[in-house]
């Protein structure tokens, strides 16, 4: 699961997000101009839904700097690597 959040510490679901079936490229479309923080976590179909919210149970990552989305400007490529707790 990967998403864009309005704050560096998530408060609820992402403003924009997607589930990725495997490793590889991803792309968000239809993003409104603004400042976002990218966060990602690993999930499996077998895990209890409450475990997704526990930082010590899943691989995860976040950007340290905000991603600024502006009208008609490309956002630089983002490299995402998940880390163990």
Short mmCIF file of the C-alpha atoms (twelve columns), coordinates in Angstrom:
data_MODEL
# 
_entry.id   MODEL 
# 
loop_
_atom_site.group_PDB 
_atom_site.id 
_atom_site.type_symbol 
_atom_site.label_atom_id 
_atom_site.label_alt_id 
_atom_site.label_comp_id 
_atom_site.label_asym_id 
_atom_site.label_seq_id 
_atom_site.Cartn_x 
_atom_site.Cartn_y 
_atom_site.Cartn_z 
_atom_site.pdbx_PDB_model_num 
ATOM 1  C CA . UNK A 1  0.000  0.000   0.000   1 
ATOM 2  C CA . UNK A 2  1.371  3.413   -0.945  1 
ATOM 3  C CA . UNK A 3  -0.179 6.815   -0.497  1 
ATOM 4  C CA . UNK A 4  0.145  10.572  -0.374  1 
ATOM 5  C CA . UNK A 5  -0.713 12.293  2.899   1 
ATOM 6  C CA . UNK A 6  -1.234 15.964  3.769   1 
ATOM 7  C CA . UNK A 7  0.963  15.759  6.887   1 
ATOM 8  C CA . UNK A 8  4.240  13.972  7.706   1 
ATOM 9  C CA . UNK A 9  2.405  11.915  10.345  1 
ATOM 10 C CA . UNK A 10 -0.720 10.280  8.883   1 
ATOM 11 C CA . UNK A 11 -4.072 11.109  10.410  1 
ATOM 12 C CA . UNK A 12 -6.390 8.702   8.648   1 
ATOM 13 C CA . UNK A 13 -6.242 7.243   5.152   1 
ATOM 14 C CA . UNK A 14 -4.128 8.814   2.402   1 
ATOM 15 C CA . UNK A 15 -5.559 11.577  0.232   1 
ATOM 16 C CA . UNK A 16 -4.379 9.525   -2.761  1 
ATOM 17 C CA . UNK A 17 -3.330 5.912   -2.550  1 
ATOM 18 C CA . UNK A 18 -3.174 2.530   -4.180  1 
ATOM 19 C CA . UNK A 19 -2.436 -1.109  -3.497  1 
ATOM 20 C CA . UNK A 20 0.409  -2.556  -5.529  1 
ATOM 21 C CA . UNK A 21 0.260  -6.297  -6.290  1 
ATOM 22 C CA . UNK A 22 4.057  -6.627  -6.383  1 
ATOM 23 C CA . UNK A 23 7.326  -4.728  -6.606  1 
ATOM 24 C CA . UNK A 24 7.654  -2.273  -9.456  1 
ATOM 25 C CA . UNK A 25 6.750  1.134   -10.727 1 
ATOM 26 C CA . UNK A 26 3.736  3.073   -9.550  1 
ATOM 27 C CA . UNK A 27 2.052  6.275   -10.669 1 
ATOM 28 C CA . UNK A 28 -0.622 8.483   -9.154  1 
ATOM 29 C CA . UNK A 29 -2.894 10.441  -11.485 1 
ATOM 30 C CA . UNK A 30 -5.342 13.260  -10.881 1 
ATOM 31 C CA . UNK A 31 -3.382 14.720  -7.961  1 
ATOM 32 C CA . UNK A 32 -4.408 18.251  -7.036  1 
ATOM 33 C CA . UNK A 33 -1.645 20.848  -6.550  1 
ATOM 34 C CA . UNK A 34 -0.377 20.843  -2.990  1 
ATOM 35 C CA . UNK A 35 2.213  19.549  -0.564  1 
ATOM 36 C CA . UNK A 36 2.220  15.824  0.173   1 
ATOM 37 C CA . UNK A 37 4.169  13.220  2.099   1 
ATOM 38 C CA . UNK A 38 4.620  9.788   0.542   1 
ATOM 39 C CA . UNK A 39 4.279  6.782   2.834   1 
ATOM 40 C CA . UNK A 40 4.142  3.079   2.108   1 
ATOM 41 C CA . UNK A 41 3.695  -0.136  4.043   1 
ATOM 42 C CA . UNK A 42 3.613  -3.824  3.205   1 
ATOM 43 C CA . UNK A 43 0.384  -5.744  3.648   1 
ATOM 44 C CA . UNK A 44 -0.704 -9.283  2.966   1 
ATOM 45 C CA . UNK A 45 -4.185 -10.677 2.497   1 
ATOM 46 C CA . UNK A 46 -3.664 -12.986 5.475   1 
ATOM 47 C CA . UNK A 47 -2.808 -10.303 8.058   1 
ATOM 48 C CA . UNK A 48 -5.443 -8.875  10.408  1 
ATOM 49 C CA . UNK A 49 -6.487 -5.391  9.279   1 
ATOM 50 C CA . UNK A 50 -5.424 -3.899  12.619  1 
ATOM 51 C CA . UNK A 51 -1.807 -4.991  11.990  1 
ATOM 52 C CA . UNK A 52 -1.569 -2.537  9.080   1 
ATOM 53 C CA . UNK A 53 -1.661 0.307   11.607  1 
ATOM 54 C CA . UNK A 54 1.028  -1.146  13.891  1 
ATOM 55 C CA . UNK A 55 4.476  0.206   12.963  1 
ATOM 56 C CA . UNK A 56 6.338  -2.769  14.458  1 
ATOM 57 C CA . UNK A 57 4.421  -5.385  12.420  1 
ATOM 58 C CA . UNK A 58 5.013  -4.340  8.804   1 
ATOM 59 C CA . UNK A 59 7.731  -3.103  6.483   1 
ATOM 60 C CA . UNK A 60 7.268  0.599   5.845   1 
ATOM 61 C CA . UNK A 61 8.812  3.838   4.637   1 
ATOM 62 C CA . UNK A 62 8.113  7.537   4.243   1 
ATOM 63 C CA . UNK A 63 9.675  10.506  2.519   1 
ATOM 64 C CA . UNK A 64 11.655 12.858  4.726   1 
ATOM 65 C CA . UNK A 65 10.925 15.888  2.566   1 
ATOM 66 C CA . UNK A 66 7.528  16.922  1.199   1 
ATOM 67 C CA . UNK A 67 6.584  16.317  -2.413  1 
ATOM 68 C CA . UNK A 68 5.337  19.529  -3.989  1 
ATOM 69 C CA . UNK A 69 2.793  19.095  -6.771  1 
ATOM 70 C CA . UNK A 70 2.306  22.129  -9.001  1 
ATOM 71 C CA . UNK A 71 0.077  22.606  -12.031 1 
ATOM 72 C CA . UNK A 72 1.771  21.580  -15.299 1 
ATOM 73 C CA . UNK A 73 5.076  20.631  -13.624 1 
ATOM 74 C CA . UNK A 74 6.386  17.080  -13.465 1 
ATOM 75 C CA . UNK A 75 7.132  15.598  -10.056 1 
ATOM 76 C CA . UNK A 76 10.579 13.988  -9.869  1 
ATOM 77 C CA . UNK A 77 10.821 10.196  -9.719  1 
ATOM 78 C CA . UNK A 78 10.484 8.878   -6.165  1 
ATOM 79 C CA . UNK A 79 12.525 5.860   -5.071  1 
ATOM 80 C CA . UNK A 80 10.685 3.841   -2.418  1 
ATOM 81 C CA . UNK A 81 12.419 1.229   -0.264  1 
ATOM 82 C CA . UNK A 82 10.592 -0.514  2.572   1 
ATOM 83 C CA . UNK A 83 12.408 -1.029  5.873   1 
ATOM 84 C CA . UNK A 84 11.824 -3.385  8.768   1 
ATOM 85 C CA . UNK A 85 10.667 -1.914  12.077  1 
# 
